[in-house]
Short mmCIF file of C-alpha atoms and ligand atoms in Angstrom, two decimals:
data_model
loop_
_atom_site.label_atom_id
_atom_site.label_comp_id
_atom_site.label_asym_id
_atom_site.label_seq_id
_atom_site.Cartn_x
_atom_site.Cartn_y
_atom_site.Cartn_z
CA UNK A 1115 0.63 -44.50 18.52
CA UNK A 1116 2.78 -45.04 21.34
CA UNK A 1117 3.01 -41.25 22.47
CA UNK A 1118 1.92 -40.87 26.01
CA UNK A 1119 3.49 -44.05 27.34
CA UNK A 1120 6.93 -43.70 25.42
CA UNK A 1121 9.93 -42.43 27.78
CA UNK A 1122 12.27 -41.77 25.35
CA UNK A 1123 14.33 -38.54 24.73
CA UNK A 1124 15.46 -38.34 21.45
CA UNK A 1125 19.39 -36.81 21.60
CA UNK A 1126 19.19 -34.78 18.25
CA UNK A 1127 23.12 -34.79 17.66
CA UNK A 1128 22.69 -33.28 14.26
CA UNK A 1129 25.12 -30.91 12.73
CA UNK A 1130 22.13 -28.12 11.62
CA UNK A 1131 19.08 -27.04 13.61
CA UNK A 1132 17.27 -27.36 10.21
CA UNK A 1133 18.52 -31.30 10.54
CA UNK A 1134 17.45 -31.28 14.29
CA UNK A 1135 13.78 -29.79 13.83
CA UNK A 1136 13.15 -32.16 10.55
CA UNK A 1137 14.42 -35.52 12.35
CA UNK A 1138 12.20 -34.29 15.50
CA UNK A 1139 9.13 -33.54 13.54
CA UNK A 1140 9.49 -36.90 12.18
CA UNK A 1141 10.43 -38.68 15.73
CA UNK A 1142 7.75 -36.61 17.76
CA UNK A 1143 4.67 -38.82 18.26
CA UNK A 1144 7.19 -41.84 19.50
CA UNK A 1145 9.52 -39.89 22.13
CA UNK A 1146 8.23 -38.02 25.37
CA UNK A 1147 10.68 -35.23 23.80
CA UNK A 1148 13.85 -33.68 22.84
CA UNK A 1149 17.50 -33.28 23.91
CA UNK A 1150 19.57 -30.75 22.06
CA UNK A 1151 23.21 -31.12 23.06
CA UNK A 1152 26.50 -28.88 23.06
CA UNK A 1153 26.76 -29.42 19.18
CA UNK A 1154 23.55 -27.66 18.72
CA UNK A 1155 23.87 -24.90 21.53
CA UNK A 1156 27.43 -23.60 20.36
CA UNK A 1157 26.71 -23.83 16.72
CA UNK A 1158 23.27 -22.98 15.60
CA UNK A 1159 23.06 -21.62 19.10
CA UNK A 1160 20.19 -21.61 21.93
CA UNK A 1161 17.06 -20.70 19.59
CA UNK A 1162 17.24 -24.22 18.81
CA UNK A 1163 15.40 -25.06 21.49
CA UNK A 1164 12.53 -22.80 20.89
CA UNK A 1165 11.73 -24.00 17.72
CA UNK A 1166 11.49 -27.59 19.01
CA UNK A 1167 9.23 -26.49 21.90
CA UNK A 1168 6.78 -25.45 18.93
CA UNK A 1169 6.74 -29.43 18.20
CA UNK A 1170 5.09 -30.03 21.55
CA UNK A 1171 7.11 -31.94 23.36
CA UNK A 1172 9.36 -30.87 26.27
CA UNK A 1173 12.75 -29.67 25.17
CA UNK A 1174 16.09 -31.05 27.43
CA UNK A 1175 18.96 -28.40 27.02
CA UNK A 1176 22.10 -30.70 27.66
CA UNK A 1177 24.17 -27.71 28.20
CA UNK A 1178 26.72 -29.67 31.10
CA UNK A 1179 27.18 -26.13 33.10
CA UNK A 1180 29.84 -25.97 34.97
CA UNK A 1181 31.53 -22.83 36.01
CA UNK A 1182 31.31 -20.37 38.57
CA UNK A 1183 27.86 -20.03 40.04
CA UNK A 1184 26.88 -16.35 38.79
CA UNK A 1185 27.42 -17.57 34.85
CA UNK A 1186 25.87 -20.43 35.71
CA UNK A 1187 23.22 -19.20 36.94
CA UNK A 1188 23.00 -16.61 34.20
CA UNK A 1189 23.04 -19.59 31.28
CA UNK A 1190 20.52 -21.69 32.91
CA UNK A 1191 18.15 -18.09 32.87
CA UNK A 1192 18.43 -17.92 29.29
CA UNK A 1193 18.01 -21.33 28.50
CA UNK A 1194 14.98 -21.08 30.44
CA UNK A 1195 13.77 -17.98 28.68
CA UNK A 1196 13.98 -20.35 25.38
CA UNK A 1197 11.91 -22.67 26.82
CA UNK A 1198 14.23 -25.26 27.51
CA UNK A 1199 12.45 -27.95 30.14
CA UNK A 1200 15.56 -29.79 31.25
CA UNK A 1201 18.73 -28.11 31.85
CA UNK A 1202 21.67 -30.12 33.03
CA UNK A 1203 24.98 -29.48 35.35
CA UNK A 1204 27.57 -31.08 36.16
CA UNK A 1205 27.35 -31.96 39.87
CA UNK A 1206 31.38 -31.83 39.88
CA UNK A 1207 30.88 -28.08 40.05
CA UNK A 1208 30.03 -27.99 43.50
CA UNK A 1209 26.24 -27.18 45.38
CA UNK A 1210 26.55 -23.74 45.03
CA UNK A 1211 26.74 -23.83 41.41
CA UNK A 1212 23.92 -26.22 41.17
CA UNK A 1213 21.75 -24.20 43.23
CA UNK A 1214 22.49 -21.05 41.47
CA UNK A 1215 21.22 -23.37 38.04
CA UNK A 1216 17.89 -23.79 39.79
CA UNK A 1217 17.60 -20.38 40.58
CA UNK A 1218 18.26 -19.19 37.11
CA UNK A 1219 16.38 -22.19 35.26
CA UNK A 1220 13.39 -21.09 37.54
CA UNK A 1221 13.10 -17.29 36.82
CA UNK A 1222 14.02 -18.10 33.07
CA UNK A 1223 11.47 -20.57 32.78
CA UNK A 1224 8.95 -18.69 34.97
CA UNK A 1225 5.71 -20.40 34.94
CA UNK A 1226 6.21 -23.53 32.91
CA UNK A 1227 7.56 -26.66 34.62
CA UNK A 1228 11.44 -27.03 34.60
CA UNK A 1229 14.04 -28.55 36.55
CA UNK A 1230 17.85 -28.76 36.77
CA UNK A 1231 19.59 -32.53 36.08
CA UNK A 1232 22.82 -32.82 37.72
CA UNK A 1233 25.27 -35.10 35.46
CA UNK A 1234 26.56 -37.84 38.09
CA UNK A 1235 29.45 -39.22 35.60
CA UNK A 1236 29.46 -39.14 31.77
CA UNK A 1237 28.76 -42.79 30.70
CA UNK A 1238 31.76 -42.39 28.40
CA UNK A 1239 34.21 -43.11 31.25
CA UNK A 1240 35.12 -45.55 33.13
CA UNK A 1241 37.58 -46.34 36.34
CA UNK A 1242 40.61 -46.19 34.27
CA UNK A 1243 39.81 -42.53 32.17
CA UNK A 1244 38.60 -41.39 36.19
CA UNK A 1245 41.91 -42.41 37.12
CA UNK A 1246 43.84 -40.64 34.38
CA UNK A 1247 41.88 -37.30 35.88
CA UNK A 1248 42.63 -38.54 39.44
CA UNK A 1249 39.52 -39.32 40.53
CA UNK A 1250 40.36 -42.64 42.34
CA UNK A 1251 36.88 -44.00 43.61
CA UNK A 1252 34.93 -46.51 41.24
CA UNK A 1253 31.88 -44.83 39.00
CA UNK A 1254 29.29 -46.19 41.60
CA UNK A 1255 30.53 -44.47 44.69
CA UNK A 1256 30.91 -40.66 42.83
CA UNK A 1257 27.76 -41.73 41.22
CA UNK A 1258 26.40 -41.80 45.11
CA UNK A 1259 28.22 -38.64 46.75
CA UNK A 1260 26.62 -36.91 43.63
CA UNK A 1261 23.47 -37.78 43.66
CA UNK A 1262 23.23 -36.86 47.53
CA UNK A 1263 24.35 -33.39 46.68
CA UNK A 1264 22.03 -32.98 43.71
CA UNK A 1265 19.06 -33.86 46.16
CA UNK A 1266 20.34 -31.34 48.45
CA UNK A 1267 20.99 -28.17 46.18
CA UNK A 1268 17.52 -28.55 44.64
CA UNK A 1269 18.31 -31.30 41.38
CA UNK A 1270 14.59 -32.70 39.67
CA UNK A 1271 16.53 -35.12 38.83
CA UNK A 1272 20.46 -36.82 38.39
CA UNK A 1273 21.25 -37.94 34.72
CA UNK A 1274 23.14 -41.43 35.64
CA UNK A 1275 24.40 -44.34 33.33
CA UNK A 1276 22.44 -47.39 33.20
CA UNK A 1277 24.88 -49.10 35.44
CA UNK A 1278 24.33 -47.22 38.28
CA UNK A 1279 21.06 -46.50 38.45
CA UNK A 1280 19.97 -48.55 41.46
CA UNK A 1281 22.85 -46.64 43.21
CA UNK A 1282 21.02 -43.37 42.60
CA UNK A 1283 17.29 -44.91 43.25
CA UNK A 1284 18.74 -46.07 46.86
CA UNK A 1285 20.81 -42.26 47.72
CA UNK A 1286 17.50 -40.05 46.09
CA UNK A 1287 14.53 -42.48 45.33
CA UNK A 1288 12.53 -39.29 44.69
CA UNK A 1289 14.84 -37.68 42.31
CA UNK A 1290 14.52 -38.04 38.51
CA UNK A 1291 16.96 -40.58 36.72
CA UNK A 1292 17.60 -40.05 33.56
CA UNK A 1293 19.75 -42.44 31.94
CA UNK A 1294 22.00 -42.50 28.08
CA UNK A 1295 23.98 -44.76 27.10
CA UNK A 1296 21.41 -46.58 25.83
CA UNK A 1297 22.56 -49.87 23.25
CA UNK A 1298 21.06 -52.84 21.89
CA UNK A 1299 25.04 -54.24 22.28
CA UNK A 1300 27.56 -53.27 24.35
CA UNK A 1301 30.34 -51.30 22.30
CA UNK A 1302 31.63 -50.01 18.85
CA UNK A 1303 31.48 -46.33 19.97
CA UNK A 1304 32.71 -43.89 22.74
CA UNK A 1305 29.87 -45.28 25.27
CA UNK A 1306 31.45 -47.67 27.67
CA UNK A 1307 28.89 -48.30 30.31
CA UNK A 1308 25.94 -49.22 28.43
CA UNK A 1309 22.22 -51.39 28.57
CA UNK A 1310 19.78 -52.00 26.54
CA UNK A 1311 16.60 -49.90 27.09
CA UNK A 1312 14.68 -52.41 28.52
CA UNK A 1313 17.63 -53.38 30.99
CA UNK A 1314 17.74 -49.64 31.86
CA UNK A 1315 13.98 -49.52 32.82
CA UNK A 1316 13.86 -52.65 35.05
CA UNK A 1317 16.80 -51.02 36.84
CA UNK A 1318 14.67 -47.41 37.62
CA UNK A 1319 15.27 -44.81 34.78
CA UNK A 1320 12.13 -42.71 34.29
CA UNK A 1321 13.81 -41.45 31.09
CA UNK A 1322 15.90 -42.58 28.49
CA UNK A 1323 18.25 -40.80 26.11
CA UNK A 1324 18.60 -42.25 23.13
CA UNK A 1325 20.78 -40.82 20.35
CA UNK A 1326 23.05 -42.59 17.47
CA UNK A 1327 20.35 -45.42 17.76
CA UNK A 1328 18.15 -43.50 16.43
CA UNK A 1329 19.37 -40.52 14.82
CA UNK A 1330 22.24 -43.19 12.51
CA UNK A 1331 19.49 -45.81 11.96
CA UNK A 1332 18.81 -46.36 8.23
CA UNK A 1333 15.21 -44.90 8.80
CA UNK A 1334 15.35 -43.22 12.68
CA UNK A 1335 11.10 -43.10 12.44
CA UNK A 1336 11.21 -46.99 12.32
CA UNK A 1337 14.08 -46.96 15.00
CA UNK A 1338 12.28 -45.00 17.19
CA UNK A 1339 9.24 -46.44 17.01
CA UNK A 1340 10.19 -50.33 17.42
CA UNK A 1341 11.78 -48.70 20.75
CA UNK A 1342 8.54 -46.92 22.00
CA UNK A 1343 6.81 -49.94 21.38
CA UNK A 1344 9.73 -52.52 22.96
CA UNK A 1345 9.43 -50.39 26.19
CA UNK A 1346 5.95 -49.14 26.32
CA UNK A 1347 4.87 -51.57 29.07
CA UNK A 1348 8.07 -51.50 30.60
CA UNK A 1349 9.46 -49.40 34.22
CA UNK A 1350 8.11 -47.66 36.93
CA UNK A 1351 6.66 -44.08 34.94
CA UNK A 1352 6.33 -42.00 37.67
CA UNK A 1353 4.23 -38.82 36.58
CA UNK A 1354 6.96 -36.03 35.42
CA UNK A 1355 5.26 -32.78 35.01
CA UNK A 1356 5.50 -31.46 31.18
CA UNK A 1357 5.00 -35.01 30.15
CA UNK A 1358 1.51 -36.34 28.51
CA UNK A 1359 0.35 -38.79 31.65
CA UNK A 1360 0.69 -42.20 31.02
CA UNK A 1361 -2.18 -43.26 28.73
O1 LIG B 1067 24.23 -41.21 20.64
P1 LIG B 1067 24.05 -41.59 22.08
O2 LIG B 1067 22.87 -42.48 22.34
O3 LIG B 1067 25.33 -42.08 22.71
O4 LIG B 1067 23.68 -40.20 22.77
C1 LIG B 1067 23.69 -40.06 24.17
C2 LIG B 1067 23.44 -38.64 24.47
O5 LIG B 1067 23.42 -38.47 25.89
C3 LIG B 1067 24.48 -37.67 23.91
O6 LIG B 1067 23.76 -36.55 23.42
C4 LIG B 1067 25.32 -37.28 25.12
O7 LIG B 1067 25.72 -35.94 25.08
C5 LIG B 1067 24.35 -37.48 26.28
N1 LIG B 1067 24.93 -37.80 27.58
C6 LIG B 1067 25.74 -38.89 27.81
N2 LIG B 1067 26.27 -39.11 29.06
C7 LIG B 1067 25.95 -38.31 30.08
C8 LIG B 1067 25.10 -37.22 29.86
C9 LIG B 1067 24.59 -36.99 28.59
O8 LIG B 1067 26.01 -39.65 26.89
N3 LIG B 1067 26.40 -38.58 31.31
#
């Protein structure tokens, strides 16, 4: 039982929230918790989340806000209202936007512990699909300016792709990192800048995300438990309130 030391976020990418709750029943005493993504949120919608926060573990809403900061804001209330621990942003949207998410995470969530995590850069692109949007500068230097401003509108914590974590740990040491693109090989989906979990811990993530390697193994309980127990020694584990302490 690898519970209180695991650091992994299971991405529940299922099509149903029936799917979603089963696999993270199943999944629960090997991950420190849950991620429910845009699939989930637009179709079976936010009460999603809620019924995974009954499975006792903390509940990451991967909603990637970004709009104008009153509907922001407004989103990141209800998510919080459902329980959600974790909401995230995208940082592109600007510091007023992101602070507007904490505020409205905050009063949602009242009491319990949550925090906003500003998306850096998706790990799906890379310079040349920046450059097609004309973004000119390399992953690691937006990577940087965004972390600073996440620190500075009020972020827990930046969600970052394994390659540029140390670029975050040096801009925000105290800030959260949070890191997908997690892959035993580089390749043979839409993630381009990958690591292997292990790789991604010696380089500073407190938390990893961890979908299709789980969620399309042959039997995701095995998957997800040879990876809690691959990493369990392994990173810096920082307390992160919501979590079980590390045992
Ligand atoms: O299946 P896979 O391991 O690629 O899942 C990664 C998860 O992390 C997906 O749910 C995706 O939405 C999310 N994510 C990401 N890149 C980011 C932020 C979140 O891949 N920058």
């Amino acid at each position: 039982m690898v519970t209180s030391r695991s650091r992994i976020i299971v991405a529940l990418d299922l099509p149903t929230a029936e799917a979603a709750v089963d696999l993270a029943a199943a999944v629960a005493e090997h991950v420190a918790g849950f991620k429910v993504g845009l699939g989930l949120l637009h179709g079976p919608g936010p009460a999603v989340v809620a019924a995974l926060v009954g499975l006792g573990r903390p509940v990451f809403a991967d909603a990637k806000l970004h709009d104008i900061p009153t509907q922001v804001e407004a989103a990141a209330e209800h998510l919080g209202r459902h329980g959600a621990r974790w909401v995230t942003v995208h940082l592109s949207g600007g510091s007023a936007m992101v602070r507007a998410a904490v505020e409205g995470l905050s009063r949602g969530a009242g009491e319990a512990p949550s925090g906003i995590l500003g998306v850096t850069v998706l790990t799906s692109l890379d310079g040349n699909s920046l450059g097609e949007a004309g973004i000119q500068q390399s992953p690691g230097r937006l990577v940087s300016k965004m972390t600073r401003l996440a620190a500075n509108a009020g972020c827990e914590g930046v969600v970052t792709s394994p390659r540029e974590l140390k670029v975050a740990a040096d801009v925000a040491p105290d800030l959260l990192r949070v890191t997908p693109g997690i892959r035993r090989q580089p390749g043979g989906d839409d993630q381009t800048r990958t690591a292997t979990a292990a790789e991604a811990l010696s380089r500073g993530a407190d938390l990893l995300v961890v979908g299709r390697p789980i969620t399309g193994a042959a039997d995701p309980v095995a998957a997800a438990a040879a990876l809690a127990a691959e990493t369990a020694e392994l990173g810096v584990r920082r307390p992160i309130a919501g979590l079980e302490s590390p045992a």
